XYZ file of C-alpha atoms in Angstrom:
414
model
C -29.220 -0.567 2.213
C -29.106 2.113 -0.276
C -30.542 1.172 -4.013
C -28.463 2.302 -6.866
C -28.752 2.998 -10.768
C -26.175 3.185 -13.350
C -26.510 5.223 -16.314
C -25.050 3.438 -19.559
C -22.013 5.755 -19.031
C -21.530 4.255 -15.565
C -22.502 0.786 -16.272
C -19.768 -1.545 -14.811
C -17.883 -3.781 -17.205
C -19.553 -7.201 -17.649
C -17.666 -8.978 -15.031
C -18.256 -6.475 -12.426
C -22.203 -6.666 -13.055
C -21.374 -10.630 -12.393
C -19.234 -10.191 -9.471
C -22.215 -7.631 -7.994
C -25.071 -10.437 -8.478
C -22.465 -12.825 -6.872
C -22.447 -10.489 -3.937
C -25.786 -9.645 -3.879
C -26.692 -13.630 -3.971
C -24.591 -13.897 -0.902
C -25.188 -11.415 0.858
C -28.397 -12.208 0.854
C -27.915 -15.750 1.952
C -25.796 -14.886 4.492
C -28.324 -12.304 6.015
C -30.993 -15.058 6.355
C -28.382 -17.292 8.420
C -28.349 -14.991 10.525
C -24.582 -13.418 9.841
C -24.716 -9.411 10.510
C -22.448 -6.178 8.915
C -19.500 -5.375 10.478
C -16.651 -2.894 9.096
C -12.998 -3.207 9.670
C -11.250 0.692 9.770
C -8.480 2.053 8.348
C -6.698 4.900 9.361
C -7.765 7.888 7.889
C -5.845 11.173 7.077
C -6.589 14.675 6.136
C -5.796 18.449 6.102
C -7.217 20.894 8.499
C -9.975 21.251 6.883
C -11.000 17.958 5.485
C -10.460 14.311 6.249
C -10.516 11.046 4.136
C -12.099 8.103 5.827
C -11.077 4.310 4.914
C -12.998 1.466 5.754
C -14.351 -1.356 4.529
C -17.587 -3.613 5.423
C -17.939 -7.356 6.030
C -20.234 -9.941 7.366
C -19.686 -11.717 10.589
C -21.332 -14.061 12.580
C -24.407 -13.032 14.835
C -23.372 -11.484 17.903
C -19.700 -11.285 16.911
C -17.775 -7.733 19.042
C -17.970 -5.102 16.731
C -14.483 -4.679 16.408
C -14.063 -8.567 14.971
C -11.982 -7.279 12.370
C -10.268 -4.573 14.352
C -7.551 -6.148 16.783
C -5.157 -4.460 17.932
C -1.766 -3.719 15.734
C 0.512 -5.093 18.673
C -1.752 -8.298 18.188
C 0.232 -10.407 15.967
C -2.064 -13.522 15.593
C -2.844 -12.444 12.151
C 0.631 -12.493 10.818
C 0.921 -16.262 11.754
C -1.158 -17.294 9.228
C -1.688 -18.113 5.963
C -1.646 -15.446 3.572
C -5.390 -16.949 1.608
C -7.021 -16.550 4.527
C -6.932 -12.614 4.395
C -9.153 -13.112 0.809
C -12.044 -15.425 2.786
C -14.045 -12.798 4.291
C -17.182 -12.321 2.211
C -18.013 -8.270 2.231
C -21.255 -6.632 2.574
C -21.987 -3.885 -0.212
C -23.944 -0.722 -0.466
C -24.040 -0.763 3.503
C -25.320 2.950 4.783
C -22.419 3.953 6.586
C -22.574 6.759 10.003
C -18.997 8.648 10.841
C -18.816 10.607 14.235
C -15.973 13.012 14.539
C -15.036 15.140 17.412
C -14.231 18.271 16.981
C -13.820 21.686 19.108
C -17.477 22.632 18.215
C -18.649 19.426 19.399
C -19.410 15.699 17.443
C -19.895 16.157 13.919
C -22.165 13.110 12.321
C -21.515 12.473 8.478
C -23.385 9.599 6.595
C -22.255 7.496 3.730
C -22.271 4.532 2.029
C -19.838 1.201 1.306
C -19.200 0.888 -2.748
C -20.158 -2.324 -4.654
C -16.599 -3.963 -3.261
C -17.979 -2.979 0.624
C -15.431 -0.369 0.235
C -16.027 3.201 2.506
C -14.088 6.158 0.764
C -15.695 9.199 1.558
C -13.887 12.679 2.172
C -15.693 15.000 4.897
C -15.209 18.122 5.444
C -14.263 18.859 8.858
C -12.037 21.219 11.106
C -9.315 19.248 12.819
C -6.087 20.679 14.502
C -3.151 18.677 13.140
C -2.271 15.476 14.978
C -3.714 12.020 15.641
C -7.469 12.397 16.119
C -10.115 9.434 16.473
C -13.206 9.102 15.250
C -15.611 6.555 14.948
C -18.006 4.009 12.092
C -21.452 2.368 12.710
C -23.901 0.864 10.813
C -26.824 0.542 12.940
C -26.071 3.123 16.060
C -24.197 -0.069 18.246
C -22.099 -1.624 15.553
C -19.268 0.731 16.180
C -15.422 0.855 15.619
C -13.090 3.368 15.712
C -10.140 4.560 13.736
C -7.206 7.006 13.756
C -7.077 10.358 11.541
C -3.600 11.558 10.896
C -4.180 15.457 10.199
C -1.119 17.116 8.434
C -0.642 20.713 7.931
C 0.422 21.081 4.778
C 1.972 24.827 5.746
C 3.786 24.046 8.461
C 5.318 20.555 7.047
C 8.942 20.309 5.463
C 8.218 17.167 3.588
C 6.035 14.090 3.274
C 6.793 10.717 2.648
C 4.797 8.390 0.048
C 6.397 4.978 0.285
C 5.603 1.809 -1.922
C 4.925 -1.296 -0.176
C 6.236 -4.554 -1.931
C 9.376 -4.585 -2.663
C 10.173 -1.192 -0.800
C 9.541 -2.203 2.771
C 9.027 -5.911 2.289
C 10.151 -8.215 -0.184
C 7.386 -9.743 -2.171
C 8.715 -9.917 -5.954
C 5.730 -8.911 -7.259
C 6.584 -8.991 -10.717
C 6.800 -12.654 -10.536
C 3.742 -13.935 -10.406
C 3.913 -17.286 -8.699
C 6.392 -16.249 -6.591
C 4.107 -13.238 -5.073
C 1.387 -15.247 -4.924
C 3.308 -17.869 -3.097
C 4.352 -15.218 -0.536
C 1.101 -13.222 -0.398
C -1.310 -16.547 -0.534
C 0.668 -19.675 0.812
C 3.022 -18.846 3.251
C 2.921 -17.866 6.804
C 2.494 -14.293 7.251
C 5.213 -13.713 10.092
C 7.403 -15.196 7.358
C 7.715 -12.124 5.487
C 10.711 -10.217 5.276
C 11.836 -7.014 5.439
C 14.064 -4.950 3.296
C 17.085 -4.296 5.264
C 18.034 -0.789 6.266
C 14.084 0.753 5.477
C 12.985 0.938 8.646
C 15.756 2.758 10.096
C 15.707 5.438 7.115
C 12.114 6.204 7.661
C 13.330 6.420 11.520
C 15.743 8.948 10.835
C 14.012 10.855 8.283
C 11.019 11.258 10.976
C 13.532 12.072 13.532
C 14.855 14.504 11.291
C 11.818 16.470 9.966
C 10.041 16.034 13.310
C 7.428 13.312 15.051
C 4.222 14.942 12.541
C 5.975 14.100 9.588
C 3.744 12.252 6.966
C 4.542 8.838 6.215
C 1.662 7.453 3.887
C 2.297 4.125 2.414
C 0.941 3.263 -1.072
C 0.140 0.221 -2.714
C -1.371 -1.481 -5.339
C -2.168 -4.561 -2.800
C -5.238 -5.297 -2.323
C -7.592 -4.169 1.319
C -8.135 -7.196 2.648
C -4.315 -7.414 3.565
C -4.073 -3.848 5.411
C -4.696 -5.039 8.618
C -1.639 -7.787 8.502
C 0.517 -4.644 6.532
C -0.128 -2.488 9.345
C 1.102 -5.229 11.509
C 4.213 -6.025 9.895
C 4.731 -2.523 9.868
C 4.642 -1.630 12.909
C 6.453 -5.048 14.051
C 9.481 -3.750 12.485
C 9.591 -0.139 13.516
C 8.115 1.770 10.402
C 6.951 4.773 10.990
C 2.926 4.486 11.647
C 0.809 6.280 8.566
C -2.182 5.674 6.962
C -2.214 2.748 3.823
C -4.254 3.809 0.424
C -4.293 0.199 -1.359
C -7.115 -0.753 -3.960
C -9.372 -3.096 -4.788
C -8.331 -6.379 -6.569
C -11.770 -6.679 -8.395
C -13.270 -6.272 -11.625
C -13.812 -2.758 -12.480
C -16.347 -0.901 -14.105
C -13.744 -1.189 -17.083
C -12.362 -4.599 -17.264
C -11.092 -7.680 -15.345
C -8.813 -6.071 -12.872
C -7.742 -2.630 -11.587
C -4.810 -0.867 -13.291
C -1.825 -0.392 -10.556
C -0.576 2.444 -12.155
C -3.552 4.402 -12.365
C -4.411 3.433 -8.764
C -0.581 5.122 -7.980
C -1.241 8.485 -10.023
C -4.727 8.997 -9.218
C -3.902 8.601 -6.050
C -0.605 10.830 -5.826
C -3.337 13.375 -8.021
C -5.324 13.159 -5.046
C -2.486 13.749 -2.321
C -1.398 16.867 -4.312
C -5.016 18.345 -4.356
C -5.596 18.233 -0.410
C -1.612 19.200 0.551
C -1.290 21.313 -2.370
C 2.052 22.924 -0.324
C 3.451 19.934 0.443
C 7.005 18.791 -1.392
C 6.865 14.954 -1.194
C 9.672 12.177 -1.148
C 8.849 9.733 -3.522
C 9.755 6.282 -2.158
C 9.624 2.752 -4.458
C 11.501 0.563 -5.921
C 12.642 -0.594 -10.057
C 10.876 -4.029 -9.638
C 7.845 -3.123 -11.421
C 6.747 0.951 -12.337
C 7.399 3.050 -9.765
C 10.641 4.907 -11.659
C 7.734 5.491 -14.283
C 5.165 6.576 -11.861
C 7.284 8.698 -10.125
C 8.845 10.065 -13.295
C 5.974 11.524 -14.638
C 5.234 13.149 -11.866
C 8.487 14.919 -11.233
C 8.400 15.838 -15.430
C 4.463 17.404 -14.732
C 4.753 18.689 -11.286
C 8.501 18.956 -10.112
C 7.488 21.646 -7.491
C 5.879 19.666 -5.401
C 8.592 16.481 -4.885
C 10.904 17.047 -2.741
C 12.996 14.212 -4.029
C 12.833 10.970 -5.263
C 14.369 7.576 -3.508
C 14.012 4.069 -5.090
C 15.171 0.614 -4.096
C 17.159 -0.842 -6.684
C 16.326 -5.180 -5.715
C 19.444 -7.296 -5.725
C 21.025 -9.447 -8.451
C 18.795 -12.499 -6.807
C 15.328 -10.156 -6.687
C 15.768 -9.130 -10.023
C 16.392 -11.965 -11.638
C 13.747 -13.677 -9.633
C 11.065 -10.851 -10.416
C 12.035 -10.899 -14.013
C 12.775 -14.662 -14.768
C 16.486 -14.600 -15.236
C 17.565 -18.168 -14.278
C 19.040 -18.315 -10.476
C 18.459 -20.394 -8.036
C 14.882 -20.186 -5.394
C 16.434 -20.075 -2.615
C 14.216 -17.369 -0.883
C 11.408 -19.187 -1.195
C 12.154 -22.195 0.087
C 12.151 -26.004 -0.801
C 8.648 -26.669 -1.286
C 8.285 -23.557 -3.179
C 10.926 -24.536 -4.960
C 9.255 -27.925 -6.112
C 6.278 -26.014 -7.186
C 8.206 -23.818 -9.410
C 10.350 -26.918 -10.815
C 6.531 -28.372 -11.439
C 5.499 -25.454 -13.738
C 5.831 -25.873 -17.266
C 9.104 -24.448 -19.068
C 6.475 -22.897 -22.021
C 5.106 -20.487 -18.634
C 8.102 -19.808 -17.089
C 11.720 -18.942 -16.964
C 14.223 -21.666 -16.547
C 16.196 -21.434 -13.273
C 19.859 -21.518 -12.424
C 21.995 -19.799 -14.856
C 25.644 -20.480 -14.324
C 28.030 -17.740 -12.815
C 24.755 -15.273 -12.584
C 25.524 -14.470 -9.105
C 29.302 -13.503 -10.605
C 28.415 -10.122 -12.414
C 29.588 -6.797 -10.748
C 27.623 -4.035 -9.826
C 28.318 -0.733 -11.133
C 26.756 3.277 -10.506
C 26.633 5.263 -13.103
C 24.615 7.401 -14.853
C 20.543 6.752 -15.112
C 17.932 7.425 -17.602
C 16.383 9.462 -15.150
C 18.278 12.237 -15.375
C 21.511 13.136 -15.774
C 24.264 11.394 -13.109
C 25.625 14.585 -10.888
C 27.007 12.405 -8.119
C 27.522 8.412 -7.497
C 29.574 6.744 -4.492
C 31.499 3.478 -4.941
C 32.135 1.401 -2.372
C 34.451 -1.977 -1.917
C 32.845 -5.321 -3.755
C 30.201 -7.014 -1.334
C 28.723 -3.682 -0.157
C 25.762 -1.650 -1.473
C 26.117 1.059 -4.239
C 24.050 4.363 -4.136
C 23.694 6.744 -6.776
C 22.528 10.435 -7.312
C 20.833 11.788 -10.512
C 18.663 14.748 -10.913
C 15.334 14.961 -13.260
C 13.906 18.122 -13.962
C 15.976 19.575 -10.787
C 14.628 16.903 -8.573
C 17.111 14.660 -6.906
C 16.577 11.238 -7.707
C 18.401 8.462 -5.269
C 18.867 4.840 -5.407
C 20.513 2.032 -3.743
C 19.679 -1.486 -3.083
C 18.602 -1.136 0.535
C 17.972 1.371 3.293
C 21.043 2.294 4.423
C 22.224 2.875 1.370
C 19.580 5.561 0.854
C 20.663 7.237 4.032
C 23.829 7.789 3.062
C 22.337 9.377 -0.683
C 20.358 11.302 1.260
C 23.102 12.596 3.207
C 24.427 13.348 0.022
C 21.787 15.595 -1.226
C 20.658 17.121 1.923
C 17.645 15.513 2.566
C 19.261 13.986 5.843
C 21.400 15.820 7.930
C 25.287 14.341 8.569
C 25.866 12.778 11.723
């Protein structure tokens, strides 16, 4: 256990210093029952030079297998259950952390230390040839997990891929409040559903650029669901890649995180180590990522490649955004809960002849329209723009991003 001191420049907002003695209270509780640290891994990625390692620290019961909260991503127990029980795992902060990393000179031992959230973030510096390394977390010597490192070489690589998560490559409807936290808190994990058409264009875009090519999936979801993402993603054929989510805590500025700034800082971040790479910007228009990604084609439109968002359905949309339509994704019980909420905090439900309003491509306030595609009623539109010179695509599912990409190159014909 490490001690730390916060200057009044650093001191944590108010309900971060309560959330800490929280913690601290339970931690120490915990520790005289008996219950001992154990950290569940992320992947971790890097250049060839330095490496970024994810993890985060919990308590388990005495003489629980070090890799407790490491199964395996083909296990799929974890997606059949309820989404809460992904936020009951109490963590264990300040934890003095011990990375081992194989290299061609020989194991290379790093130390660090969880944050105040259990949290390990530390960047290394360490020479790794790209491809999928391993290397390996401990807290005591024996307590000790491993976890892959995806090294990239920015030189040598076309393009990378930074993809959203809700919304992009499952359907969440985030901007709806109680209807993400129905799907991310009440109902069965396996339950959740996929965008159609997503996983097949990250298939073909990695077939297309080659098997190295980055695919790093970014969220403003919270850690203690990465293990069940990486399962879903890997259930339905997404591309594997290392997830960079936050924490859903109090900060040392307020109540709760901001998602944007989590998103830029971390994009920032992804420019700094690949400073060659050109990246395809993947999200959707359910909540900011045309914003997001906006602003960093205006400051920095050398280094995206191109950018691709998910326009959600008629039914998402006015779901996500409270335009009245019938639940029907959610099913009947959520339904009922909905119908029990108060009119004064909601949106009524089931405007007449919603579902009856055509679709249309044209041109975006993104940029200026240089190409659009129109297809028969019933099938998905896709539309081209350009922003600064970047290409900017959208479409309401997968497929219909393959074929914009097609259209601008980024995907070869067939």
């Amino acid at each position: 256990m490490g001690s730390y001191a916060f200057s009044r420049l650093d001191r944590p907002h108010w309900s971060a210093r309560l959330e800490d003695k929280k913690n601290t209270a339970i931690a120490r509780v915990l520790r005289a029952l008996g219950y001992e640290a154990r950290i569940q891994p992320y992947t971790a990625y890097g250049s060839p030079t330095k490496v970024r390692v994810l993890g985060r620290v919990l308590f388990a019961g005495a003489g629980t297998r070090p890799d407790h909260f490491d199964p395996p991503v083909y296990d799929m127990r974890s997606l059949a259950r309820r989404g809460f029980r992904n936020f009951t795992s109490q963590i264990d902060p300040h934890v003095r952390v011990t990375v081992t990393v194989s290299t061609a000179k020989g194991p290379q031992v790093f130390e660090t230390y969880a944050d105040r959230s259990g949290i390990i973030d530390e960047i290394i510096g360490v020479e790794l040839a790209p491809g999928i390394h391993e290397l390996s977390l401990s807290t005591d010597g024996t307590n000790t997990v491993t976890a892959n490192v995806h090294v990239f070489d920015d030189e040598a690589q076309e393009i990378a891929v930074v993809s959203d998560i809700d919304d992009t490559v499952l359907i969440t409807l985030l901007p709806r409040p109680l209807i993400a936290g129905w799907n991310a808190f009440v109902i069965s994990q396996a339950s959740r559903r996929i965008v159609p058409g997503m996983a097949v264009f990250y298939q073909q875009l990695r077939r297309h650029y080659g098997e190295n090519t980055p695919f790093i999936y970014l969220s403003t979801g919270a850690w203690n669901v990465a293990p069940v993402l990486e399962r879903f993603l890997f259930k339905n054929g997404y591309p594997a890649g290392p997830l960079l989510l936050t924490d859903w805590g109090p900060t040392n500025t307020g109540f709760f995180r901001s998602g944007t700034r989590h998103k830029l800082t971390t994009l920032a971040a992804l420019r700094e180590m690949f400073p060659n790479t050109r990246w395809l910007l993947v999200g959707d228009d359910g909540q900011h990522d045309p914003s997001i990604y906006g602003s960093v084609v205006d400051e920095h439109p050398e280094s995206v490649a191109a950018v691709a968002i998910r326009e959600l359905t008629d039914n998402e949309q006015d779901l996500a955004h409270g335009a009245e339509r019938p639940l029907a994704s959610i099913g009947a019980l959520g339904r009922a809960l909905v119908d029990a909420v108060p009119k004064v905090w909601r949106s009524t439900i089931g405007l007449k002849g919603s579902d009856d309003r055509p679709a249309s491509v044209g041109p975006s306030s993104n940029g200026t329209a240089s190409a659009s595609s129109t297809h028969a009623p019933g099938t998905a539109l896709e539309s081209v723009h350009e922003r600064q010179g970047v290409p900017w695509v959208s479409a309401p599912d997968g497929f219909g991003l393959i074929r914009a990409a097609r259209a601008i190159g980024i995907l070869g014909h067939h």
